[in-house]
Amino acid sequence: MTYLQAQNNAVMDYPRRDASDKLRGRTKYTVDQGGLETLHAVLVRSEVASGKIIQLDAKAALEMPGVRGIATSVDAPGSHGLGIADHPIFADGHVRYHGEPIAAIAAKTRRQALEAAKKVVVKIEASKPNLTMAQSLAKDARLIHPDWEDYEILYDGAARGGNIAWEATVRRGDTQAEFDRDDITVVEGCYRVGRQNHVSFEPRAVIASFEDGRFHVITSTQVPWTVRHVTAKVLEIPESHVRVTVPPVGGGFGLKFDCSLEPYAAILAKKTGQPVSLINSREEEMLTCLCRENAEIRLKSAVTKDGEIVAREGTVLMDAGAYGGEQVFLTTMTAHTLGGNYRLGAAKIASQAVYTNTPPNGAFRACNGVYNTFALERHTDEICKAIGMDPVAFRKLNVVGDGSLGATGQVFEGDVLGPMLDRMDVLISKDSPAEVDTSEYLYGRATTVGTWFIFVGPSAATVNLNADGSATLVTSGVEIGSGTMMQSLPQMVGADLGIHPDNVIVKTADTDASGRDLGVGGGRTTVSIGAASTAACAEVRDKLFEIASELLQTATNKLVLVNGRVEIAGMAGSGMPIQTVIAEAEARNGPIAGSGAFTAPGTPAMPGCAAGHFIDAIDIPVFAVHDCEVAVHKETGKVSVLSYRVVQDVGRAINPRAIRSQVQGGVVQGMGYALSEEITINDKGCIDQDGFETYKIPSVGDVLPIDLDLFEGAPSAGPLGTKGAGEVPILNVGASIACAVANATGKKVNELPLTPPRVLELMSEDSRSLDLEHIQSDWEKNVLG
Amino acid sequence: MAIRLTINGEKQVFHGDPRTSLLEVLRDTFRLTGAKDVCGEGFCGTCNVHINGEALPACLRPIGMLEGAEVTTIEGLSPMGTFNAVQAALEKHDVVQCGMCFPGLVMTMSKFFETNSNPSRAEIKSAMTGNLCRCTGYELIVDALASIAHERGLVQ
């Protein structure tokens, strides 16, 4: 099959095969599994945010009815992390956040485990917690990790110090020289966002057992290989002693991109000799979720009167919580999200993961980009106001295009954002502006742009061709709901092998069966696993053609795979069923299989301008243009979204219906972030929102249909030109709504979410400006190195 | 304490604490895991089942209050091999994502369509208000459900 044929055959609105069981309640998620012999575990968690453990006594708990085992820090000596190993799974003598696990108990029933947990004696000498980044960065701040210099370094090259767990910086060009020019306008602004809880409907959950000297971990995760690695690291055992398998996952959004409960269950399984199930309660999910981090941002730009951005400086503080975790990695993203969208002259950008005595944060759909895009787009509108330029015209003038430099000096390929803005013009022109009653409402509209990327990296795939002509795809991919495993991969493999996607069996993730993989997230599955699968198919195809070439007395380059047959190109019916070729191959050499691998293609950045980054340049940038209209109620401050339009760069849409579904869902999740999902942390360091009553995610009454235009044809290293489409839809929702509210109210909108009280406060003040005094206007004073 | 009730057409007896929620009884005692435990406080609708003909959250119903009740769960809604109109529409329109919320949603909307075979889009949305979903953004679900009346030739 030629490349062009594969492209065309892969494109379809292929329905997902898991829908039927999900609609019957038959799908067995991790929370639905476990047999009669399975024990139930609970975690004993700290009820203070900071302090020293002076007594931990579990004897009485161990004697409670039904209890089979208890684990504490002595059972898990290792620490884990990204960049630095700063995180023990049990508090190691010090507690650093409210909710930190101190002990784990397994009993015959969950109720027995909960009763026993009450008998664990924990005495903590509490100390005053640092609950905000400003507190942690104060000159006399208490160190949350006094021994930070002694931690194992897992990734070299970043500046660290005090309560700054990690710092990533960009220095490209001489910003000061540009700011000193007398023909420019300087615009400066501060922005702040809160945390967002993923609220995946299936909580984090695991069932672990110890079988034949190895651990078997069944878990609701996006990253089976990370679970394998971290479990082994904290137990200080070889990674090969851990097998991870993954049932269907009931929602991820990045929450399950880190190892969380798995090691506790594994330890207890070995101790008790029985399988152990550990499932977070909803309250635990709300209070200890690896939320999208709260962040504080200062931006300063030098712009000419013609609208050229000659210099930009930006500092982003990302609240890591008590342990560095994924925030360390996510500091990398700032260079590409704040440094994306627009062509810049000189640039200095810093991103710091800051320790606080709060629950650790993590990755969440379009991680880091969502709030940086909010800040950048608000800042852009403030620039436009300062120089008197139309915001859309400014964007058309400045968005990155073919040959533009990114913040780290990477050269972008292709004109994408500019044409997408033109496409948005067309989309907007199809409808009249929404009508509002101006006696009650203020009307606002905004168009924003966004840049994110596909997180590539290693993936592996094996394709086994079966005697009946079907194929079995073996990867570490996980179906988290996006449909990648159920739709795009079978479509691609089916197209490559000339069989229907129904005839592509997709093996669920099993680290004993499949090659290493970075996991499902960052929009990478279709691209990375897809590319590995395509490579595996190529090997299968070569083997088939080698045999068929002899059988058909035709050169291999004249053969194609189509409709389950090997055919001579252009001569339908000239060949033979694929089963015939497989049978011949088995007789000669054995069954046909192919293996494939993929990793980051590697895009060059300017040498020496970036420090502390895990990714210096982005291999596959993805772009989005959003537009919305809002009405702001003058009396209540309630923001209603009247229309929402998206032009999204998808590379190539192989399942347009599935993408539409992802965009609708992603934008609505973004509306929650922009308008209602607010997390506050009380003076005990505990998150206030402990359930659905207090944390308001959008319901059906809060949403509207998204008007979508898929932009195809942008450069991509993905198979068939694809880019992951599920991550990006949330990227500039907060930005678009905030800019529209600013246009409606005429006020500076510097914070999210825009809850009615916050909007009312905004409208009631004559002039409101957020000043984050702990971030210096002089950029160099903020950075360590 | 023994509580007698009918679940999916079969007479069952639960022995235990009458304060135990119906959801816990369904999932842990009878291994009917179709109803999901998501919020535990009656806000999300994912554990909705039919209790004496009403779609209600199982997490808020102590089993002790259900002596003699008729309970239908998602497993008992439609025989294997068949789908009711709601399930068929949701499958046909390919709106399922992670799927955790769908058992409860199907129970709610199946009961709704029993009482209103030709609802408007607004009525569908109103009936769905108690069923939260984190993946889909709702609108495509509403499209799917609105098609039921269309396909029956009952368009409002």
JSON list of C-alpha atoms in Angstrom, two decimals, chain A residues 589-764:
[
{"chain": "A", "resi": 589, "resn": "ASN", "atom": "CA", "xyz": [9.44, -19.33, 8.32]},
{"chain": "A", "resi": 590, "resn": "GLY", "atom": "CA", "xyz": [6.81, -19.29, 11.04]},
{"chain": "A", "resi": 591, "resn": "PRO", "atom": "CA", "xyz": [4.25, -16.67, 12.03]},
{"chain": "A", "resi": 592, "resn": "ILE", "atom": "CA", "xyz": [4.61, -13.12, 10.80]},
{"chain": "A", "resi": 593, "resn": "ALA", "atom": "CA", "xyz": [5.24, -10.34, 13.29]},
{"chain": "A", "resi": 594, "resn": "GLY", "atom": "CA", "xyz": [6.77, -6.92, 13.12]},
{"chain": "A", "resi": 595, "resn": "SER", "atom": "CA", "xyz": [8.19, -4.58, 15.70]},
{"chain": "A", "resi": 596, "resn": "GLY", "atom": "CA", "xyz": [8.53, -0.84, 15.60]},
{"chain": "A", "resi": 597, "resn": "ALA", "atom": "CA", "xyz": [9.89, 1.96, 17.73]},
{"chain": "A", "resi": 598, "resn": "PHE", "atom": "CA", "xyz": [9.72, 5.72, 17.85]},
{"chain": "A", "resi": 599, "resn": "THR", "atom": "CA", "xyz": [11.32, 8.44, 19.86]},
{"chain": "A", "resi": 600, "resn": "ALA", "atom": "CA", "xyz": [11.66, 12.21, 19.88]},
{"chain": "A", "resi": 601, "resn": "PRO", "atom": "CA", "xyz": [12.87, 13.27, 16.43]},
{"chain": "A", "resi": 602, "resn": "GLY", "atom": "CA", "xyz": [15.02, 15.94, 18.10]},
{"chain": "A", "resi": 603, "resn": "THR", "atom": "CA", "xyz": [14.56, 19.53, 17.04]},
{"chain": "A", "resi": 604, "resn": "PRO", "atom": "CA", "xyz": [17.55, 21.83, 17.39]},
{"chain": "A", "resi": 605, "resn": "ALA", "atom": "CA", "xyz": [17.42, 24.85, 19.66]},
{"chain": "A", "resi": 606, "resn": "MET", "atom": "CA", "xyz": [19.96, 27.65, 19.86]},
{"chain": "A", "resi": 607, "resn": "PRO", "atom": "CA", "xyz": [22.91, 26.27, 21.83]},
{"chain": "A", "resi": 608, "resn": "GLY", "atom": "CA", "xyz": [23.45, 27.66, 25.29]},
{"chain": "A", "resi": 609, "resn": "CYS", "atom": "CA", "xyz": [20.36, 29.80, 25.71]},
{"chain": "A", "resi": 610, "resn": "ALA", "atom": "CA", "xyz": [18.29, 27.39, 27.81]},
{"chain": "A", "resi": 611, "resn": "ALA", "atom": "CA", "xyz": [19.19, 25.91, 31.20]},
{"chain": "A", "resi": 612, "resn": "GLY", "atom": "CA", "xyz": [17.36, 23.39, 33.37]},
{"chain": "A", "resi": 613, "resn": "HIS", "atom": "CA", "xyz": [15.06, 22.24, 30.61]},
{"chain": "A", "resi": 614, "resn": "PHE", "atom": "CA", "xyz": [14.10, 18.65, 29.93]},
{"chain": "A", "resi": 615, "resn": "ILE", "atom": "CA", "xyz": [13.04, 19.68, 26.42]},
{"chain": "A", "resi": 616, "resn": "ASP", "atom": "CA", "xyz": [15.00, 22.54, 24.82]},
{"chain": "A", "resi": 617, "resn": "ALA", "atom": "CA", "xyz": [12.88, 22.65, 21.68]},
{"chain": "A", "resi": 618, "resn": "ILE", "atom": "CA", "xyz": [9.53, 21.21, 20.71]},
{"chain": "A", "resi": 619, "resn": "ASP", "atom": "CA", "xyz": [9.36, 18.57, 18.04]},
{"chain": "A", "resi": 620, "resn": "ILE", "atom": "CA", "xyz": [5.73, 18.94, 17.08]},
{"chain": "A", "resi": 621, "resn": "PRO", "atom": "CA", "xyz": [4.16, 22.31, 17.90]},
{"chain": "A", "resi": 622, "resn": "VAL", "atom": "CA", "xyz": [0.37, 22.47, 17.91]},
{"chain": "A", "resi": 623, "resn": "PHE", "atom": "CA", "xyz": [-1.61, 25.65, 17.48]},
{"chain": "A", "resi": 624, "resn": "ALA", "atom": "CA", "xyz": [-5.10, 26.79, 18.35]},
{"chain": "A", "resi": 625, "resn": "VAL", "atom": "CA", "xyz": [-7.23, 29.87, 17.76]},
{"chain": "A", "resi": 626, "resn": "HIS", "atom": "CA", "xyz": [-10.25, 30.42, 19.98]},
{"chain": "A", "resi": 627, "resn": "ASP", "atom": "CA", "xyz": [-12.96, 33.04, 19.93]},
{"chain": "A", "resi": 628, "resn": "CYS", "atom": "CA", "xyz": [-15.77, 33.62, 22.36]},
{"chain": "A", "resi": 629, "resn": "GLU", "atom": "CA", "xyz": [-18.53, 36.03, 23.21]},
{"chain": "A", "resi": 630, "resn": "VAL", "atom": "CA", "xyz": [-19.56, 36.57, 26.81]},
{"chain": "A", "resi": 631, "resn": "ALA", "atom": "CA", "xyz": [-22.23, 38.40, 28.74]},
{"chain": "A", "resi": 632, "resn": "VAL", "atom": "CA", "xyz": [-21.39, 39.67, 32.21]},
{"chain": "A", "resi": 633, "resn": "HIS", "atom": "CA", "xyz": [-24.35, 40.23, 34.49]},
{"chain": "A", "resi": 634, "resn": "LYS", "atom": "CA", "xyz": [-24.01, 43.69, 35.96]},
{"chain": "A", "resi": 635, "resn": "GLU", "atom": "CA", "xyz": [-25.67, 42.87, 39.28]},
{"chain": "A", "resi": 636, "resn": "THR", "atom": "CA", "xyz": [-24.30, 39.40, 40.04]},
{"chain": "A", "resi": 637, "resn": "GLY", "atom": "CA", "xyz": [-21.00, 39.26, 38.15]},
{"chain": "A", "resi": 638, "resn": "LYS", "atom": "CA", "xyz": [-21.99, 35.97, 36.56]},
{"chain": "A", "resi": 639, "resn": "VAL", "atom": "CA", "xyz": [-20.26, 35.36, 33.25]},
{"chain": "A", "resi": 640, "resn": "SER", "atom": "CA", "xyz": [-22.24, 33.56, 30.56]},
{"chain": "A", "resi": 641, "resn": "VAL", "atom": "CA", "xyz": [-20.51, 32.28, 27.48]},
{"chain": "A", "resi": 642, "resn": "LEU", "atom": "CA", "xyz": [-22.70, 33.12, 24.50]},
{"chain": "A", "resi": 643, "resn": "SER", "atom": "CA", "xyz": [-20.71, 31.51, 21.71]},
{"chain": "A", "resi": 644, "resn": "TYR", "atom": "CA", "xyz": [-17.47, 29.60, 21.39]},
{"chain": "A", "resi": 645, "resn": "ARG", "atom": "CA", "xyz": [-15.43, 28.92, 18.28]},
{"chain": "A", "resi": 646, "resn": "VAL", "atom": "CA", "xyz": [-12.30, 26.88, 17.77]},
{"chain": "A", "resi": 647, "resn": "VAL", "atom": "CA", "xyz": [-9.89, 26.53, 14.90]},
{"chain": "A", "resi": 648, "resn": "GLN", "atom": "CA", "xyz": [-7.51, 23.75, 15.88]},
{"chain": "A", "resi": 649, "resn": "ASP", "atom": "CA", "xyz": [-4.38, 22.51, 14.19]},
{"chain": "A", "resi": 650, "resn": "VAL", "atom": "CA", "xyz": [-4.72, 18.72, 14.16]},
{"chain": "A", "resi": 651, "resn": "GLY", "atom": "CA", "xyz": [-2.09, 17.91, 11.55]},
{"chain": "A", "resi": 652, "resn": "ARG", "atom": "CA", "xyz": [-4.33, 15.37, 9.90]},
{"chain": "A", "resi": 653, "resn": "ALA", "atom": "CA", "xyz": [-7.74, 14.39, 11.24]},
{"chain": "A", "resi": 654, "resn": "ILE", "atom": "CA", "xyz": [-8.06, 10.64, 10.87]},
{"chain": "A", "resi": 655, "resn": "ASN", "atom": "CA", "xyz": [-11.25, 10.52, 12.95]},
{"chain": "A", "resi": 656, "resn": "PRO", "atom": "CA", "xyz": [-12.97, 13.92, 12.74]},
{"chain": "A", "resi": 657, "resn": "ARG", "atom": "CA", "xyz": [-15.93, 12.83, 14.90]},
{"chain": "A", "resi": 658, "resn": "ALA", "atom": "CA", "xyz": [-13.67, 11.69, 17.72]},
{"chain": "A", "resi": 659, "resn": "ILE", "atom": "CA", "xyz": [-11.74, 14.96, 17.54]},
{"chain": "A", "resi": 660, "resn": "ARG", "atom": "CA", "xyz": [-14.96, 16.95, 17.72]},
{"chain": "A", "resi": 661, "resn": "SER", "atom": "CA", "xyz": [-15.83, 15.07, 20.87]},
{"chain": "A", "resi": 662, "resn": "GLN", "atom": "CA", "xyz": [-12.43, 15.82, 22.39]},
{"chain": "A", "resi": 663, "resn": "VAL", "atom": "CA", "xyz": [-12.70, 19.51, 21.53]},
{"chain": "A", "resi": 664, "resn": "GLN", "atom": "CA", "xyz": [-16.18, 19.83, 23.01]},
{"chain": "A", "resi": 665, "resn": "GLY", "atom": "CA", "xyz": [-15.05, 18.10, 26.20]},
{"chain": "A", "resi": 666, "resn": "GLY", "atom": "CA", "xyz": [-11.80, 20.02, 26.45]},
{"chain": "A", "resi": 667, "resn": "VAL", "atom": "CA", "xyz": [-13.39, 23.41, 25.98]},
{"chain": "A", "resi": 668, "resn": "VAL", "atom": "CA", "xyz": [-16.02, 22.64, 28.62]},
{"chain": "A", "resi": 669, "resn": "GLN", "atom": "CA", "xyz": [-13.30, 21.56, 31.04]},
{"chain": "A", "resi": 670, "resn": "GLY", "atom": "CA", "xyz": [-11.62, 24.87, 30.27]},
{"chain": "A", "resi": 671, "resn": "MET", "atom": "CA", "xyz": [-14.84, 26.72, 30.98]},
{"chain": "A", "resi": 672, "resn": "GLY", "atom": "CA", "xyz": [-14.81, 25.14, 34.42]},
{"chain": "A", "resi": 673, "resn": "TYR", "atom": "CA", "xyz": [-11.25, 26.36, 34.92]},
{"chain": "A", "resi": 674, "resn": "ALA", "atom": "CA", "xyz": [-12.13, 29.83, 33.71]},
{"chain": "A", "resi": 675, "resn": "LEU", "atom": "CA", "xyz": [-15.37, 30.33, 35.58]},
{"chain": "A", "resi": 676, "resn": "SER", "atom": "CA", "xyz": [-16.18, 28.02, 38.47]},
{"chain": "A", "resi": 677, "resn": "GLU", "atom": "CA", "xyz": [-13.51, 25.58, 39.57]},
{"chain": "A", "resi": 678, "resn": "GLU", "atom": "CA", "xyz": [-11.86, 27.26, 42.51]},
{"chain": "A", "resi": 679, "resn": "ILE", "atom": "CA", "xyz": [-9.61, 25.66, 45.11]},
{"chain": "A", "resi": 680, "resn": "THR", "atom": "CA", "xyz": [-8.72, 27.46, 48.29]},
{"chain": "A", "resi": 681, "resn": "ILE", "atom": "CA", "xyz": [-6.30, 26.34, 50.97]},
{"chain": "A", "resi": 682, "resn": "ASN", "atom": "CA", "xyz": [-7.14, 27.13, 54.57]},
{"chain": "A", "resi": 683, "resn": "ASP", "atom": "CA", "xyz": [-4.76, 28.12, 57.34]},
{"chain": "A", "resi": 684, "resn": "LYS", "atom": "CA", "xyz": [-4.24, 24.46, 58.23]},
{"chain": "A", "resi": 685, "resn": "GLY", "atom": "CA", "xyz": [-2.91, 23.84, 54.76]},
{"chain": "A", "resi": 686, "resn": "CYS", "atom": "CA", "xyz": [-5.96, 21.78, 53.84]},
{"chain": "A", "resi": 687, "resn": "ILE", "atom": "CA", "xyz": [-7.84, 22.24, 50.58]},
{"chain": "A", "resi": 688, "resn": "ASP", "atom": "CA", "xyz": [-11.35, 23.48, 51.37]},
{"chain": "A", "resi": 689, "resn": "GLN", "atom": "CA", "xyz": [-13.15, 21.81, 48.47]},
{"chain": "A", "resi": 690, "resn": "ASP", "atom": "CA", "xyz": [-13.65, 18.20, 49.54]},
{"chain": "A", "resi": 691, "resn": "GLY", "atom": "CA", "xyz": [-16.37, 17.11, 47.12]},
{"chain": "A", "resi": 692, "resn": "PHE", "atom": "CA", "xyz": [-18.72, 17.93, 44.30]},
{"chain": "A", "resi": 693, "resn": "GLU", "atom": "CA", "xyz": [-20.84, 20.16, 46.51]},
{"chain": "A", "resi": 694, "resn": "THR", "atom": "CA", "xyz": [-17.99, 22.58, 47.06]},
{"chain": "A", "resi": 695, "resn": "TYR", "atom": "CA", "xyz": [-16.04, 22.18, 43.82]},
{"chain": "A", "resi": 696, "resn": "LYS", "atom": "CA", "xyz": [-18.23, 23.05, 40.90]},
{"chain": "A", "resi": 697, "resn": "ILE", "atom": "CA", "xyz": [-17.48, 21.39, 37.60]},
{"chain": "A", "resi": 698, "resn": "PRO", "atom": "CA", "xyz": [-19.66, 22.36, 34.63]},
{"chain": "A", "resi": 699, "resn": "SER", "atom": "CA", "xyz": [-23.00, 20.62, 34.26]},
{"chain": "A", "resi": 700, "resn": "VAL", "atom": "CA", "xyz": [-25.07, 20.32, 31.11]},
{"chain": "A", "resi": 701, "resn": "GLY", "atom": "CA", "xyz": [-26.80, 23.61, 31.89]},
{"chain": "A", "resi": 702, "resn": "ASP", "atom": "CA", "xyz": [-23.50, 25.50, 31.81]},
{"chain": "A", "resi": 703, "resn": "VAL", "atom": "CA", "xyz": [-22.37, 24.59, 28.33]},
{"chain": "A", "resi": 704, "resn": "LEU", "atom": "CA", "xyz": [-23.01, 25.28, 24.69]},
{"chain": "A", "resi": 705, "resn": "PRO", "atom": "CA", "xyz": [-22.04, 23.62, 21.42]},
{"chain": "A", "resi": 706, "resn": "ILE", "atom": "CA", "xyz": [-18.58, 24.49, 20.18]},
{"chain": "A", "resi": 707, "resn": "ASP", "atom": "CA", "xyz": [-18.25, 25.68, 16.59]},
{"chain": "A", "resi": 708, "resn": "LEU", "atom": "CA", "xyz": [-15.20, 23.86, 15.27]},
{"chain": "A", "resi": 709, "resn": "ASP", "atom": "CA", "xyz": [-12.99, 24.11, 12.23]},
{"chain": "A", "resi": 710, "resn": "LEU", "atom": "CA", "xyz": [-10.22, 21.52, 11.95]},
{"chain": "A", "resi": 711, "resn": "PHE", "atom": "CA", "xyz": [-7.06, 22.93, 10.40]},
{"chain": "A", "resi": 712, "resn": "GLU", "atom": "CA", "xyz": [-5.15, 20.26, 8.50]},
{"chain": "A", "resi": 713, "resn": "GLY", "atom": "CA", "xyz": [-1.82, 20.23, 6.73]},
{"chain": "A", "resi": 714, "resn": "ALA", "atom": "CA", "xyz": [0.56, 21.80, 9.24]},
{"chain": "A", "resi": 715, "resn": "PRO", "atom": "CA", "xyz": [3.96, 20.12, 9.42]},
{"chain": "A", "resi": 716, "resn": "SER", "atom": "CA", "xyz": [4.10, 17.11, 11.75]},
{"chain": "A", "resi": 717, "resn": "ALA", "atom": "CA", "xyz": [6.47, 14.25, 12.39]},
{"chain": "A", "resi": 718, "resn": "GLY", "atom": "CA", "xyz": [3.47, 12.15, 13.37]},
{"chain": "A", "resi": 719, "resn": "PRO", "atom": "CA", "xyz": [2.36, 9.18, 11.29]},
{"chain": "A", "resi": 720, "resn": "LEU", "atom": "CA", "xyz": [0.15, 10.27, 8.38]},
{"chain": "A", "resi": 721, "resn": "GLY", "atom": "CA", "xyz": [0.81, 13.84, 9.53]},
{"chain": "A", "resi": 722, "resn": "THR", "atom": "CA", "xyz": [-1.24, 13.45, 12.71]},
{"chain": "A", "resi": 723, "resn": "LYS", "atom": "CA", "xyz": [-0.98, 15.44, 15.91]},
{"chain": "A", "resi": 724, "resn": "GLY", "atom": "CA", "xyz": [-2.72, 14.47, 19.13]},
{"chain": "A", "resi": 725, "resn": "ALA", "atom": "CA", "xyz": [-5.98, 16.38, 19.32]},
{"chain": "A", "resi": 726, "resn": "GLY", "atom": "CA", "xyz": [-7.23, 15.81, 22.86]},
{"chain": "A", "resi": 727, "resn": "GLU", "atom": "CA", "xyz": [-4.79, 17.86, 24.87]},
{"chain": "A", "resi": 728, "resn": "VAL", "atom": "CA", "xyz": [-5.00, 21.22, 23.16]},
{"chain": "A", "resi": 729, "resn": "PRO", "atom": "CA", "xyz": [-8.72, 22.11, 23.26]},
{"chain": "A", "resi": 730, "resn": "ILE", "atom": "CA", "xyz": [-8.44, 23.35, 26.85]},
{"chain": "A", "resi": 731, "resn": "LEU", "atom": "CA", "xyz": [-5.35, 25.46, 26.13]},
{"chain": "A", "resi": 732, "resn": "ASN", "atom": "CA", "xyz": [-6.77, 28.91, 25.52]},
{"chain": "A", "resi": 733, "resn": "VAL", "atom": "CA", "xyz": [-10.24, 28.73, 27.01]},
{"chain": "A", "resi": 734, "resn": "GLY", "atom": "CA", "xyz": [-9.24, 30.61, 30.17]},
{"chain": "A", "resi": 735, "resn": "ALA", "atom": "CA", "xyz": [-7.44, 33.16, 28.01]},
{"chain": "A", "resi": 736, "resn": "SER", "atom": "CA", "xyz": [-10.35, 33.69, 25.65]},
{"chain": "A", "resi": 737, "resn": "ILE", "atom": "CA", "xyz": [-12.95, 34.07, 28.37]},
{"chain": "A", "resi": 738, "resn": "ALA", "atom": "CA", "xyz": [-10.69, 36.35, 30.42]},
{"chain": "A", "resi": 739, "resn": "CYS", "atom": "CA", "xyz": [-9.96, 38.60, 27.44]},
{"chain": "A", "resi": 740, "resn": "ALA", "atom": "CA", "xyz": [-13.66, 38.72, 26.58]},
{"chain": "A", "resi": 741, "resn": "VAL", "atom": "CA", "xyz": [-14.56, 39.62, 30.17]},
{"chain": "A", "resi": 742, "resn": "ALA", "atom": "CA", "xyz": [-11.88, 42.32, 30.14]},
{"chain": "A", "resi": 743, "resn": "ASN", "atom": "CA", "xyz": [-13.37, 43.70, 26.95]},
{"chain": "A", "resi": 744, "resn": "ALA", "atom": "CA", "xyz": [-16.86, 43.58, 28.45]},
{"chain": "A", "resi": 745, "resn": "THR", "atom": "CA", "xyz": [-15.97, 45.26, 31.72]},
{"chain": "A", "resi": 746, "resn": "GLY", "atom": "CA", "xyz": [-13.10, 47.48, 30.64]},
{"chain": "A", "resi": 747, "resn": "LYS", "atom": "CA", "xyz": [-11.16, 46.19, 33.63]},
{"chain": "A", "resi": 748, "resn": "LYS", "atom": "CA", "xyz": [-7.84, 44.43, 33.98]},
{"chain": "A", "resi": 749, "resn": "VAL", "atom": "CA", "xyz": [-8.54, 40.73, 34.32]},
{"chain": "A", "resi": 750, "resn": "ASN", "atom": "CA", "xyz": [-5.49, 39.23, 35.98]},
{"chain": "A", "resi": 751, "resn": "GLU", "atom": "CA", "xyz": [-6.87, 36.23, 37.84]},
{"chain": "A", "resi": 752, "resn": "LEU", "atom": "CA", "xyz": [-8.77, 33.03, 37.23]},
{"chain": "A", "resi": 753, "resn": "PRO", "atom": "CA", "xyz": [-11.28, 31.62, 37.86]},
{"chain": "A", "resi": 754, "resn": "LEU", "atom": "CA", "xyz": [-13.75, 34.40, 37.12]},
{"chain": "A", "resi": 755, "resn": "THR", "atom": "CA", "xyz": [-16.31, 33.43, 39.72]},
{"chain": "A", "resi": 756, "resn": "PRO", "atom": "CA", "xyz": [-19.18, 35.87, 40.25]},
{"chain": "A", "resi": 757, "resn": "PRO", "atom": "CA", "xyz": [-17.67, 37.32, 43.46]},
{"chain": "A", "resi": 758, "resn": "ARG", "atom": "CA", "xyz": [-14.34, 37.92, 41.74]},
{"chain": "A", "resi": 759, "resn": "VAL", "atom": "CA", "xyz": [-15.99, 39.58, 38.73]},
{"chain": "A", "resi": 760, "resn": "LEU", "atom": "CA", "xyz": [-18.15, 41.73, 40.98]},
{"chain": "A", "resi": 761, "resn": "GLU", "atom": "CA", "xyz": [-15.06, 42.81, 42.88]},
{"chain": "A", "resi": 762, "resn": "LEU", "atom": "CA", "xyz": [-13.39, 43.59, 39.58]},
{"chain": "A", "resi": 763, "resn": "MET", "atom": "CA", "xyz": [-16.29, 45.70, 38.39]},
{"chain": "A", "resi": 764, "resn": "SER", "atom": "CA", "xyz": [-16.69, 47.54, 41.65]}
]
